[in-house]
Amino acid sequence: MFETAELNRKIPKQEYDAAEPTLRTALLAAQERLKGAKFSAIIVIGGVDGAGKGETVNLLHEWMDARQVDTHAFGPLSDEERERPPFWRFWRVLPAKGRIGIFFGSWYTEPIVRRVFRESTKSELDRALQRINGFEKMLADDGTLIIKWWFHLSKQAQQKRLKSLERDPATRWRVTKTDWKHFKLYQKFRRVSERTLQATSTGEAPWLVIEGSDHRYRSLTAGKDLLDRLTSRLEAGPATPPEKPAPIKHDPYTILDTLNLSRKLSDKKYEQELERQQGRLNQLWRTAKAEGISTVAVFEGWDAAGKGGAIRRITPALDARDYRVISVAAPTDEEKAHHYLWRFWRHLSRAGRVTIFDRSWYGRVLVERVEGFAREDEWRRAYTEINEFEEQLAEHGIALIKYWLHIDAAEQLKRFTEREKISFKQYKITHEDYRNREKMHDYELAANEMIERSNTEHAPWVLVESNDKRHARIKILKALCDRLESAL
Amino acid sequence: MFETAELNRKIPKQEYDAAEPTLRTALLAAQERLKGAKFSAIIVIGGVDGAGKGETVNLLHEWMDARQVDTHAFGPLSDEERERPPFWRFWRVLPAKGRIGIFFGSWYTEPIVRRVFRESTKSELDRALQRINGFEKMLADDGTLIIKWWFHLSKQAQQKRLKSLERDPATRWRVTKTDWKHFKLYQKFRRVSERTLQATSTGEAPWLVIEGSDHRYRSLTAGKDLLDRLTSRLEAGPATPPEKPAPIKHDPYTILDTLNLSRKLSDKKYEQELERQQGRLNQLWRTAKAEGISTVAVFEGWDAAGKGGAIRRITPALDARDYRVISVAAPTDEEKAHHYLWRFWRHLSRAGRVTIFDRSWYGRVLVERVEGFAREDEWRRAYTEINEFEEQLAEHGIALIKYWLHIDAAEQLKRFTEREKISFKQYKITHEDYRNREKMHDYELAANEMIERSNTEHAPWVLVESNDKRHARIKILKALCDRLESAL
């Protein structure tokens, strides 16, 4: 596929000088419109060393309003990055809506380099590219404009370019040993890149291969492509008009109905087991900590199902220094300006820690679905996005466990009434809670589908009969211990 | 000072059980009010190992609404932390307004430990404590409620406690080798702690020493103190009522008037020097990068003084991978929920990078002062806060340089008019710009005072005569090179 980028295309100075001011004006105007738009733009820069990647980025900085552009380069992993799944370093710098992020080096670098140096197999490369496609699709679905440029040079042109850079004392520093090392691997690099570009040139995120030998040609080509893509995205407006929430089909029987809510534990048995399981958890967690294995526990379930109480039976077995309870409330405006998973990525902890989510990313397919905050296409694709997210956590070695705490309507009402009587629990009950009860059936069906779609091997759901708090808490503790045991 | 915390105070179970529910209710109520308040609370936990620090934090988690509380512990520095000034790790996790941050281990740990192990001198300890006082005062001035608890045990009590923890298999893990190592240094640790507490028990951030041997006593004492401090802070309301901006005294002659704005450079000389200085900068920056020395360049000055143009003459000498231009616009809501310096701390880059601020923290004493966005007490204390901030950057080895770009009113008007004619610069001119011209004299006086107060050895101001852009750009490049040269 690179043959068409070896035609030695050139643009004469006169033509360039005539076109440049118009292009700059149009780019600035498009950027102004982007400010007010509800999407961000990502420019991924890849390609052959010496093909003008750095110069193009510098030029974009010169042409555009730098206040809206962030360029990110990715060197060796920091230890904070190494302790999280590989995509964390990209998530943490994704641009907010209205902004442009230039990714100089990106999620493509590692898969390509590893394959060139034979540190990965062909199928590992393909798997990595598949993940990339999922990642880019997810961003694109969220409205992100993804522009990917591959700057190409033929082998001869690259050699010539590197040598000419080396001759000039002002540019000699740009040519590193790595560049020459890569040059020797030109053919391998070319083959792997070709495979990569073919596999990842998708409808929502196509690659543009830019011939890099003539700086005027490559600058205008890149600039015009950016302008075209920005303009057509601005004119297209939002992909799908917001819809009314789809009526939820009422299936009379869900997986939650299979739970035996009469399960109970005596007070005595509870006290014994509580001590036993907390002791066990403490042992396991300390081993996990020493081995740098993190734990993520997700709590979902009905209001008043006892999530908080269950969490408070876990934390005494841990050290306050090493766990965090994230209670998911309304997003901040920085969070709103990103993909909905961004706020969870940013909470991922360093190695060996325990993170407990009191409500989680599943809000997307529960409350956001039922209340119509997310459109149908949004919550439907969320299952895939969430599975992909959790798979990344699991692959990184994080022990992930998800709980659904189930109580029936009568038990819930009883608890609401009780809470109102206990002074320090009153704050937990609002009108909202009673209102939500009316939609209990919708929620139950949404939960049923959620469990069906996201009950994976690496991230299983534990359904907890919670009418009896003692039974629930012990089941939760036991399941957490079992999960840690199998992760160690 | 610890004698009063060695009285073996105890609270009987009955008394505790009677007091606890009331305390919990009141704490939750206070927390509810905090949510809507415009300040955050910080709880600093320090003290003797085994004195119940962890248990108290766990208890607070149990008593309070965990959704509003973040507990942070601080182990060894990560490489991302090591590459920034020491306080960065604390700044990055300061709680937002309405939230509570528990600092389990804090800015006190390192100074105390270093002194106990004789890695620092007495005067170095005092210097560190002075810095802490400045940091806490700054937060307190911004409205933050600072609560500091020191959990104390006598030597005998500590030994007893560590041994009893070790006897119980369920708590044995809590006692580490470090704990016993510290125990052997009990007297040294006690002396250094005493000195620390005395020097840092200030009006805005006093220490409360809590006797740690009886868990009921220490829990109730801590809980009650938290409640008292929260309640009285909530009732006091904002420290100072917002004032009208103080009229600025018009001094007819400022330091800016001493600048010779007729300084010029010919086109030819400019081109020569530009190449020379860019080459020089490139060399210096590469050395700095290799040595891990970061650069921070701050640009302030009149609208249309040429800040952007000057920055664009610097960046071509750098690699887009290694610099960032931060253009300071309106803060996000997460930024607004923190001290005004928080948004700049979060932009500090890793080692060896260049960060260019197009406008900066000086906005506090310029636009915020002149336009009345900051109260007089706020912008007045900002000089101290900013100097302290910059000193920390400098001590960390960051090469810091600050430019004030000066043009006269006639030149500014000329440039505004010109900009309106050039299509791709039109976006830069708004009504606001013309309006600001009316306050030019106020700004000049604010700038004059700013330069006077913040022109320090480690962070000097470079005043740049900018009526002639060529002269300005070369002077800026040269100054940057000189700064780097002296930093290397």
PDB file of N, CA, C and O in Angstrom, chain B residues 7 18 47 86 97 128 183 192 201 205 217 244 262 277-278 300 351 358 373 383 392 394 414 424 436 445 452 480 488:
ATOM      1  N   LEU B   7      -1.228  10.153  80.066  1.00  0.00           N
ATOM      2  CA  LEU B   7      -1.954  10.085  81.339  1.00  0.00           C
ATOM      3  C   LEU B   7      -2.818   8.841  81.436  1.00  0.00           C
ATOM      4  O   LEU B   7      -3.574   8.679  82.364  1.00  0.00           O
ATOM      5  N   ALA B  18     -22.790   5.320  74.610  1.00  0.00           N
ATOM      6  CA  ALA B  18     -23.817   6.356  74.711  1.00  0.00           C
ATOM      7  C   ALA B  18     -23.501   7.533  73.795  1.00  0.00           C
ATOM      8  O   ALA B  18     -24.398   8.121  73.181  1.00  0.00           O
ATOM      9  N   GLY B  47       1.972  10.632  63.956  1.00  0.00           N
ATOM     10  CA  GLY B  47       2.159  10.100  65.308  1.00  0.00           C
ATOM     11  C   GLY B  47       2.948   8.819  65.369  1.00  0.00           C
ATOM     12  O   GLY B  47       3.553   8.374  64.396  1.00  0.00           O
ATOM     13  N   PRO B  86       8.934  18.192  45.512  1.00  0.00           N
ATOM     14  CA  PRO B  86       8.361  17.275  46.504  1.00  0.00           C
ATOM     15  C   PRO B  86       6.874  17.492  46.821  1.00  0.00           C
ATOM     16  O   PRO B  86       6.165  16.532  47.079  1.00  0.00           O
ATOM     17  N   LYS B  97     -13.326  21.471  46.861  1.00  0.00           N
ATOM     18  CA  LYS B  97     -14.266  22.073  47.813  1.00  0.00           C
ATOM     19  C   LYS B  97     -15.444  21.149  48.076  1.00  0.00           C
ATOM     20  O   LYS B  97     -15.934  20.491  47.163  1.00  0.00           O
ATOM     21  N   ALA B 128      12.355  23.136  56.391  1.00  0.00           N
ATOM     22  CA  ALA B 128      11.251  22.328  55.862  1.00  0.00           C
ATOM     23  C   ALA B 128       9.953  22.662  56.594  1.00  0.00           C
ATOM     24  O   ALA B 128       8.885  22.743  55.972  1.00  0.00           O
ATOM     25  N   PHE B 183      10.836   2.071  66.727  1.00  0.00           N
ATOM     26  CA  PHE B 183      10.698   1.988  68.177  1.00  0.00           C
ATOM     27  C   PHE B 183      12.044   2.173  68.871  1.00  0.00           C
ATOM     28  O   PHE B 183      12.160   2.850  69.885  1.00  0.00           O
ATOM     29  N   VAL B 192      12.326  14.938  67.809  1.00  0.00           N
ATOM     30  CA  VAL B 192      12.113  15.593  66.506  1.00  0.00           C
ATOM     31  C   VAL B 192      10.628  15.919  66.313  1.00  0.00           C
ATOM     32  O   VAL B 192      10.272  16.990  65.814  1.00  0.00           O
ATOM     33  N   SER B 201       2.435  24.236  64.880  1.00  0.00           N
ATOM     34  CA  SER B 201       1.121  24.391  65.485  1.00  0.00           C
ATOM     35  C   SER B 201       0.742  25.862  65.385  1.00  0.00           C
ATOM     36  O   SER B 201       1.042  26.660  66.252  1.00  0.00           O
ATOM     37  N   ALA B 205      -3.656  26.230  61.608  1.00  0.00           N
ATOM     38  CA  ALA B 205      -3.534  24.775  61.495  1.00  0.00           C
ATOM     39  C   ALA B 205      -2.886  24.199  62.749  1.00  0.00           C
ATOM     40  O   ALA B 205      -1.743  23.754  62.725  1.00  0.00           O
ATOM     41  N   TYR B 217     -11.112   6.215  73.913  1.00  0.00           N
ATOM     42  CA  TYR B 217     -10.729   7.604  74.169  1.00  0.00           C
ATOM     43  C   TYR B 217     -10.261   8.304  72.887  1.00  0.00           C
ATOM     44  O   TYR B 217     -10.703   9.378  72.541  1.00  0.00           O
ATOM     45  N   LYS B 244     -15.177  45.323  47.220  1.00  0.00           N
ATOM     46  CA  LYS B 244     -14.978  45.977  45.921  1.00  0.00           C
ATOM     47  C   LYS B 244     -13.476  46.064  45.690  1.00  0.00           C
ATOM     48  O   LYS B 244     -12.701  46.170  46.639  1.00  0.00           O
ATOM     49  N   SER B 262      12.403  52.288  21.905  1.00  0.00           N
ATOM     50  CA  SER B 262      12.843  52.548  20.526  1.00  0.00           C
ATOM     51  C   SER B 262      13.888  51.528  20.062  1.00  0.00           C
ATOM     52  O   SER B 262      14.370  51.595  18.939  1.00  0.00           O
ATOM     53  N   GLN B 277      20.755  32.094  17.717  1.00  0.00           N
ATOM     54  CA  GLN B 277      20.191  31.825  19.040  1.00  0.00           C
ATOM     55  C   GLN B 277      19.354  30.545  19.059  1.00  0.00           C
ATOM     56  O   GLN B 277      19.338  29.824  20.046  1.00  0.00           O
ATOM     57  N   GLN B 278      18.678  30.284  17.954  1.00  0.00           N
ATOM     58  CA  GLN B 278      17.912  29.033  17.911  1.00  0.00           C
ATOM     59  C   GLN B 278      18.841  27.825  17.946  1.00  0.00           C
ATOM     60  O   GLN B 278      18.558  26.828  18.611  1.00  0.00           O
ATOM     61  N   GLU B 300       4.192  36.995  30.171  1.00  0.00           N
ATOM     62  CA  GLU B 300       3.146  37.950  30.522  1.00  0.00           C
ATOM     63  C   GLU B 300       3.394  39.211  29.702  1.00  0.00           C
ATOM     64  O   GLU B 300       4.478  39.394  29.141  1.00  0.00           O
ATOM     65  N   ALA B 351      10.704  15.313  34.084  1.00  0.00           N
ATOM     66  CA  ALA B 351      12.069  15.827  33.950  1.00  0.00           C
ATOM     67  C   ALA B 351      12.477  16.017  32.489  1.00  0.00           C
ATOM     68  O   ALA B 351      12.152  15.212  31.630  1.00  0.00           O
ATOM     69  N   ASP B 358       1.671  30.688  28.384  1.00  0.00           N
ATOM     70  CA  ASP B 358       1.210  31.900  27.724  1.00  0.00           C
ATOM     71  C   ASP B 358       0.152  32.490  28.663  1.00  0.00           C
ATOM     72  O   ASP B 358      -1.003  32.082  28.643  1.00  0.00           O
ATOM     73  N   PHE B 373     -11.636  40.344  40.397  1.00  0.00           N
ATOM     74  CA  PHE B 373     -12.021  38.931  40.566  1.00  0.00           C
ATOM     75  C   PHE B 373     -11.417  38.357  41.852  1.00  0.00           C
ATOM     76  O   PHE B 373     -11.930  37.392  42.406  1.00  0.00           O
ATOM     77  N   TYR B 383       1.541  37.303  46.254  1.00  0.00           N
ATOM     78  CA  TYR B 383       2.975  37.505  45.998  1.00  0.00           C
ATOM     79  C   TYR B 383       3.801  36.476  46.767  1.00  0.00           C
ATOM     80  O   TYR B 383       4.688  35.836  46.228  1.00  0.00           O
ATOM     81  N   GLN B 392      10.133  26.592  45.052  1.00  0.00           N
ATOM     82  CA  GLN B 392      10.100  25.125  45.028  1.00  0.00           C
ATOM     83  C   GLN B 392      10.506  24.589  43.660  1.00  0.00           C
ATOM     84  O   GLN B 392      11.189  23.574  43.557  1.00  0.00           O
ATOM     85  N   ALA B 394      12.515  26.120  41.580  1.00  0.00           N
ATOM     86  CA  ALA B 394      13.946  26.381  41.443  1.00  0.00           C
ATOM     87  C   ALA B 394      14.759  25.376  42.253  1.00  0.00           C
ATOM     88  O   ALA B 394      15.748  24.826  41.771  1.00  0.00           O
ATOM     89  N   LYS B 414      -2.034  50.146  16.981  1.00  0.00           N
ATOM     90  CA  LYS B 414      -1.585  49.837  15.626  1.00  0.00           C
ATOM     91  C   LYS B 414      -1.708  48.328  15.363  1.00  0.00           C
ATOM     92  O   LYS B 414      -2.209  47.896  14.330  1.00  0.00           O
ATOM     93  N   PHE B 424      -6.314  35.472   9.173  1.00  0.00           N
ATOM     94  CA  PHE B 424      -6.136  34.407  10.159  1.00  0.00           C
ATOM     95  C   PHE B 424      -5.696  34.932  11.527  1.00  0.00           C
ATOM     96  O   PHE B 424      -5.368  34.161  12.410  1.00  0.00           O
ATOM     97  N   ASN B 436     -10.081  46.503  27.520  1.00  0.00           N
ATOM     98  CA  ASN B 436      -8.925  46.414  28.423  1.00  0.00           C
ATOM     99  C   ASN B 436      -7.990  47.607  28.279  1.00  0.00           C
ATOM    100  O   ASN B 436      -7.303  47.970  29.228  1.00  0.00           O
ATOM    101  N   LEU B 445       0.335  49.640  36.569  1.00  0.00           N
ATOM    102  CA  LEU B 445       0.718  49.755  37.971  1.00  0.00           C
ATOM    103  C   LEU B 445       0.727  48.390  38.654  1.00  0.00           C
ATOM    104  O   LEU B 445       1.597  48.104  39.484  1.00  0.00           O
ATOM    105  N   GLU B 452       8.204  44.166  40.995  1.00  0.00           N
ATOM    106  CA  GLU B 452       8.911  44.552  42.204  1.00  0.00           C
ATOM    107  C   GLU B 452       8.873  43.421  43.230  1.00  0.00           C
ATOM    108  O   GLU B 452       9.871  43.101  43.859  1.00  0.00           O
ATOM    109  N   LEU B 480      16.683  33.259  27.358  1.00  0.00           N
ATOM    110  CA  LEU B 480      16.380  31.859  27.645  1.00  0.00           C
ATOM    111  C   LEU B 480      17.655  31.017  27.588  1.00  0.00           C
ATOM    112  O   LEU B 480      17.908  30.172  28.455  1.00  0.00           O
ATOM    113  N   LEU B 488      22.865  24.817  33.762  1.00  0.00           N
ATOM    114  CA  LEU B 488      23.533  23.545  33.430  1.00  0.00           C
ATOM    115  C   LEU B 488      24.871  23.384  34.160  1.00  0.00           C
ATOM    116  O   LEU B 488      25.510  24.350  34.508  1.00  0.00           O
TER     117      LEU B 488
END
